[in-house]
Coordinates of C-alpha atoms in Angstrom, one line a residue:
X172 CA 68.0 147.8 71.5
X173 CA 69.6 144.7 72.8
X174 CA 72.1 146.7 74.9
X175 CA 69.2 148.6 76.7
X176 CA 67.3 145.4 77.5
X177 CA 70.3 143.7 79.0
X178 CA 71.0 146.7 81.2
X179 CA 67.4 146.8 82.5
X180 CA 67.6 143.1 83.4
X181 CA 70.9 143.6 85.1
X182 CA 69.4 146.4 87.3
X183 CA 66.2 144.3 88.1
X184 CA 68.3 141.5 89.6
X185 CA 69.7 143.5 92.6
X186 CA 66.4 145.1 93.3
X187 CA 64.7 141.7 93.6
X188 CA 67.6 140.6 95.9
X189 CA 67.1 143.6 98.1
X190 CA 63.4 143.0 98.3
X191 CA 63.9 139.4 99.5
X192 CA 66.3 140.6 102.2
X193 CA 63.8 143.2 103.4
X194 CA 61.0 140.7 103.5
X195 CA 63.2 138.2 105.5
X196 CA 64.1 141.0 107.9
X197 CA 60.5 142.0 108.4
X198 CA 59.4 138.4 109.0
X199 CA 62.3 137.9 111.5
X200 CA 61.3 141.1 113.4
X201 CA 57.6 140.0 113.5
X202 CA 58.6 136.6 114.8
X203 CA 60.8 138.1 117.4
X204 CA 58.1 140.5 118.5
X205 CA 55.6 137.7 118.8
X206 CA 58.1 135.7 120.9
X207 CA 58.7 138.7 123.1
X208 CA 54.9 139.3 123.5
X209 CA 54.4 135.6 124.4
X210 CA 57.3 135.7 126.9
X211 CA 55.8 138.9 128.4
X212 CA 52.4 137.2 128.8
X213 CA 54.0 134.0 130.1
X214 CA 56.1 135.8 132.7
X215 CA 53.2 137.9 133.8
X216 CA 51.1 134.8 134.3
X217 CA 53.7 133.3 136.6
X218 CA 53.9 136.5 138.6
X219 CA 50.1 136.8 138.8
X220 CA 49.8 133.2 140.1
X221 CA 52.4 133.9 142.8
X222 CA 50.6 137.0 144.0
X223 CA 47.3 135.2 143.9
X224 CA 48.7 132.5 146.1
X225 CA 50.1 135.0 148.6
X226 CA 46.8 136.9 148.6
X227 CA 44.7 133.7 149.1
X228 CA 46.8 132.8 152.1
X229 CA 46.6 136.3 153.6
X230 CA 42.8 136.7 153.0
X231 CA 42.1 133.2 154.2
X232 CA 40.1 132.5 151.0
X233 CA 38.8 129.2 149.7
X234 CA 39.5 130.1 146.0
X235 CA 42.3 131.9 144.2
X236 CA 41.6 135.6 143.8
X237 CA 42.0 137.2 140.4
X238 CA 45.2 139.1 139.8
X239 CA 46.1 141.4 136.9
X240 CA 49.4 143.2 136.3
X241 CA 49.2 146.7 134.8
X242 CA 51.9 148.6 132.9
X243 CA 53.1 148.5 129.3
X244 CA 55.7 145.8 129.4
X245 CA 55.9 143.2 132.2
X246 CA 59.4 142.1 131.1
X247 CA 60.6 145.7 131.4
X248 CA 59.2 145.8 134.9
X249 CA 60.9 142.5 135.7
X250 CA 64.2 143.9 134.6
X251 CA 63.7 147.0 136.8
X252 CA 62.6 144.8 139.8
X253 CA 59.6 146.9 140.5
X254 CA 56.0 146.5 139.2
X255 CA 53.9 149.6 138.6
X256 CA 50.4 148.4 139.3
X257 CA 48.7 145.1 140.3
X258 CA 45.0 144.6 141.1
X259 CA 43.6 141.8 143.3
X260 CA 40.0 140.9 143.2
X261 CA 38.2 138.2 145.3
X262 CA 34.5 137.7 144.8
X263 CA 31.8 135.9 146.8
X264 CA 33.7 136.1 150.1
X265 CA 31.6 135.2 153.2
X266 CA 31.9 137.3 156.3
X267 CA 30.8 135.7 159.6
X268 CA 27.4 134.1 159.2
X269 CA 25.7 137.3 158.0
X270 CA 27.2 138.2 154.5
X271 CA 27.7 135.6 151.8
X272 CA 28.8 137.6 148.7
X273 CA 31.2 140.3 149.6
X274 CA 33.7 141.6 147.0
X275 CA 37.2 142.4 148.1
X276 CA 39.3 144.6 145.8
X277 CA 42.9 145.9 146.2
X278 CA 45.1 148.2 144.1
X279 CA 48.8 147.6 144.7
X280 CA 51.4 150.1 143.5
X281 CA 55.2 149.9 143.7
X282 CA 55.6 146.1 144.1
X283 CA 59.1 144.8 144.5
X284 CA 60.1 141.2 143.6
X285 CA 63.5 139.8 142.6
X286 CA 63.7 138.4 139.1
X287 CA 65.2 135.1 140.3
X288 CA 62.2 134.5 142.6
X289 CA 59.7 135.4 139.9
X290 CA 61.3 133.0 137.4
X291 CA 61.6 130.1 140.0
X292 CA 58.1 130.7 141.4
X293 CA 59.6 130.9 144.9
X294 CA 58.2 134.3 146.0
X295 CA 57.3 134.2 149.7
X296 CA 56.9 137.8 150.7
X297 CA 56.2 140.8 148.4
X298 CA 56.9 144.3 149.6
X299 CA 54.3 146.9 148.4
X300 CA 54.8 150.6 148.6
X301 CA 51.1 151.6 148.6
X302 CA 47.8 149.8 148.8
X303 CA 44.2 151.0 148.3
X304 CA 41.7 148.4 149.5
X305 CA 37.9 148.1 149.3
X306 CA 35.2 145.8 150.7
X307 CA 31.9 146.0 148.8
X308 CA 28.6 144.8 150.2
X309 CA 25.7 144.2 147.8
X310 CA 22.0 144.8 148.1
X311 CA 21.2 141.1 148.4
X312 CA 23.5 140.7 151.5
X313 CA 22.1 143.9 153.1
X314 CA 18.6 142.5 152.5
X315 CA 19.5 139.2 154.1
X316 CA 21.1 141.0 157.1
X317 CA 18.1 143.3 157.6
X318 CA 15.7 140.3 157.7
X319 CA 17.9 138.5 160.2
X320 CA 17.7 141.7 162.3
X321 CA 13.9 141.6 162.6
X322 CA 12.3 139.4 165.2
X323 CA 9.0 141.4 165.5
X324 CA 6.0 139.9 163.7
X325 CA 5.0 143.3 162.4
X326 CA 7.3 142.8 159.4
X327 CA 6.9 139.4 157.7
X328 CA 9.5 139.9 154.9
X329 CA 11.6 142.4 153.1
X330 CA 12.1 141.9 149.3
X331 CA 13.4 143.7 146.2
X332 CA 15.8 145.9 148.3
X333 CA 17.7 148.6 146.4
X334 CA 20.6 150.8 147.5
X335 CA 21.0 154.3 146.2
X336 CA 23.1 157.3 147.4
X337 CA 21.4 160.2 149.1
X338 CA 22.8 163.4 150.5
X339 CA 22.8 163.5 154.3
X340 CA 20.8 166.7 154.2
X341 CA 18.1 164.9 152.4
X342 CA 18.2 162.0 154.9
X343 CA 17.5 164.3 157.8
X344 CA 14.8 166.4 156.2
X345 CA 11.5 165.2 154.7
X346 CA 9.7 167.4 152.1
X347 CA 8.0 170.3 153.9
X348 CA 4.6 169.6 152.4
X349 CA 4.6 166.0 153.6
X350 CA 4.7 164.5 150.1
X351 CA 7.0 161.8 148.9
X352 CA 10.6 162.8 148.1
X353 CA 11.0 163.1 144.3
X354 CA 13.5 160.3 143.6
X355 CA 14.3 161.6 140.2
X356 CA 15.7 164.8 141.7
X357 CA 17.4 163.2 144.8
X358 CA 20.8 164.8 145.5
X359 CA 23.8 162.7 144.8
X360 CA 26.1 161.3 147.5
X361 CA 28.1 163.5 149.8
X362 CA 31.9 163.9 149.6
X363 CA 33.7 160.7 150.5
X364 CA 34.2 160.4 154.3
X365 CA 33.5 158.6 157.5
X366 CA 29.7 158.9 157.0
X367 CA 27.4 158.9 154.0
X368 CA 23.7 159.1 153.2
X369 CA 21.9 156.1 151.7
X370 CA 18.3 155.4 150.5
X371 CA 17.2 151.8 151.0
X372 CA 14.0 151.0 149.1
X373 CA 12.1 147.8 149.0
X374 CA 8.8 145.9 149.6
X375 CA 7.9 145.0 153.2
X376 CA 5.0 142.8 154.2
X377 CA 3.1 144.3 157.2
X378 CA 0.0 142.7 158.6
X379 CA -0.5 140.7 155.4
X380 CA -0.1 143.7 153.1
X381 CA 2.8 144.4 150.8
X382 CA 4.0 148.0 151.1
X383 CA 6.7 149.7 149.1
X384 CA 8.8 152.1 151.1
X385 CA 12.1 153.9 151.3
X386 CA 14.2 154.3 154.4
X387 CA 16.6 157.2 154.5
X388 CA 19.6 156.4 156.6
X389 CA 23.2 157.4 157.4
X390 CA 26.0 154.8 157.3
X391 CA 29.2 155.2 159.3
X392 CA 32.4 153.4 160.0
X393 CA 32.7 151.2 163.0
X394 CA 35.4 148.8 164.0
X395 CA 35.1 146.0 161.4
X396 CA 31.6 147.0 160.3
X397 CA 29.3 149.5 158.6
X398 CA 26.6 150.9 161.0
X399 CA 23.3 151.8 159.4
X400 CA 21.3 154.4 161.3
X401 CA 17.8 154.7 159.8
X402 CA 16.4 158.2 160.2
X403 CA 13.0 158.3 158.5
X404 CA 10.9 156.4 156.0
X405 CA 8.4 157.1 153.3
X406 CA 5.8 154.9 151.8
X407 CA 5.8 154.8 148.0
X408 CA 2.2 154.4 146.7
X409 CA 0.2 155.6 143.7
X410 CA -2.4 157.0 146.1
X411 CA 0.0 159.4 147.6
X412 CA 1.7 159.5 151.0
X413 CA 0.1 157.4 153.7
X414 CA 1.5 157.5 157.2
X415 CA 1.9 154.3 159.2
X416 CA 1.1 154.3 162.9
X417 CA 4.1 155.7 164.7
X418 CA 4.7 152.4 166.5
X419 CA 4.9 150.5 163.2
X420 CA 7.3 153.1 161.8
X421 CA 9.5 152.7 164.9
X422 CA 9.6 149.0 164.3
X423 CA 10.6 149.4 160.7
X424 CA 13.3 152.0 161.5
X425 CA 14.7 149.6 164.1
X426 CA 14.8 146.7 161.7
X427 CA 16.7 148.9 159.1
X428 CA 19.2 150.1 161.8
X429 CA 21.9 147.6 162.2
X430 CA 25.7 146.9 161.8
X431 CA 27.0 145.0 158.9
X432 CA 30.3 143.1 159.4
X433 CA 32.8 143.9 156.7
X434 CA 35.7 141.8 158.0
X435 CA 39.2 143.2 157.7
X436 CA 40.2 145.2 154.7
X437 CA 43.0 143.5 152.6
X438 CA 46.6 143.8 153.8
X439 CA 45.6 145.4 157.1
X440 CA 44.5 148.6 155.4
X441 CA 42.9 151.0 157.9
X442 CA 39.3 152.0 156.9
X443 CA 39.0 155.7 156.2
X444 CA 35.8 156.1 154.2
X445 CA 32.4 154.7 153.4
X446 CA 30.7 155.3 150.1
X447 CA 27.3 154.5 148.5
X448 CA 26.9 153.5 144.9
X449 CA 23.9 152.1 143.1
X450 CA 23.4 148.6 144.6
X451 CA 26.6 148.7 146.8
X452 CA 27.9 149.9 150.1
X453 CA 31.7 150.2 150.2
X454 CA 34.4 150.6 152.8
X455 CA 37.7 152.1 151.6
X456 CA 41.1 152.5 153.0
X457 CA 44.8 153.0 152.3
X458 CA 48.1 151.7 153.6
X459 CA 51.8 152.2 152.9
X460 CA 54.8 149.9 153.0
X461 CA 53.0 146.6 153.5
X462 CA 54.2 143.1 152.8
X463 CA 52.0 140.6 150.9
X464 CA 52.4 137.1 152.3
X465 CA 53.6 138.2 155.7
X466 CA 52.5 136.4 158.8

C-alpha cells in the first residue's frame, strides 16, 4: 500500500509542474495579444489623425473630419505599405450662403503611405488608388434654399419639408382620374444616373391659409450644383383634391425650381450621379489615382 501511494504522489508532481507551465504560457500569449491589439489601435489612431489633417486642409474645413481605417489588422497593412480602406466623413459643412449642414463622405481604397512617415507623423501627401465621394444635402437645407428662392408674396412660408424618391415616370404623369397620387404605392427611385425623380412634400402658407402639398420634380447634375425642375404639384387634403388657380400653381412650381450648390466633391472627384433617399439628395462620383494633401 505504501509503495502505491508514493508512486501516485511522484506522478502528480510532474503533472502539476506542466500545468503551471501551460498557465504561464497562456497568460504570456494573452498579454502579448493585448499588447499587439493596443499597438494596432494606437498606430491606427496616428494614421487616422494624419489623414484627417490632410483632408481638413484639402476640404478647407473648420473642424477635423472623422477618419476610420478598415481592414482586419492595421499593423499588417503598415508592414505592407498599403491600406485597404479608409472612410472620411465631414458633417455640417457650409456651402456658399445657401446650405449650412452638408455632409461630405469619401471612401478611399488602396492608400499608400511609408511606415517611417506613419510612425513619425510626417505624412504630407497620400496617394490613393480609388476614391468614391458623396455630398449629401438634407431636407432642412433644401427647405431653407426654397424659401430663399421665393420673393412673391403668394407664398408666405414653407415648413415641414420632406424628401422622398419617386420614379421619373410618376413625376411626369398625374393620376388619370385627377385624384391624389397614392403615396403608399409610389414607385421607388430610378436607376442611379445623371437625373432622378423626387417628391418634395410640405406645408405652404398661401393667402393666410396653410396648405399641404407635394411637388413632383426631376433633379439633375449641373456644374457644382443640383438642379431641381418642378413638374407638377398635388394638394394633400382630407376633402380630396382641390386645384389651385393656375397662376398660383405656376408661382409654387417656380419657387420649387432652383439650383442647390453642392460645392466640389472631395478629392476633385467628378460627379457622375444624383440619387434620392428619404430626407436626402446626394451627388456621387468616382476618381482614380488621386493624392490626398496635394496642392
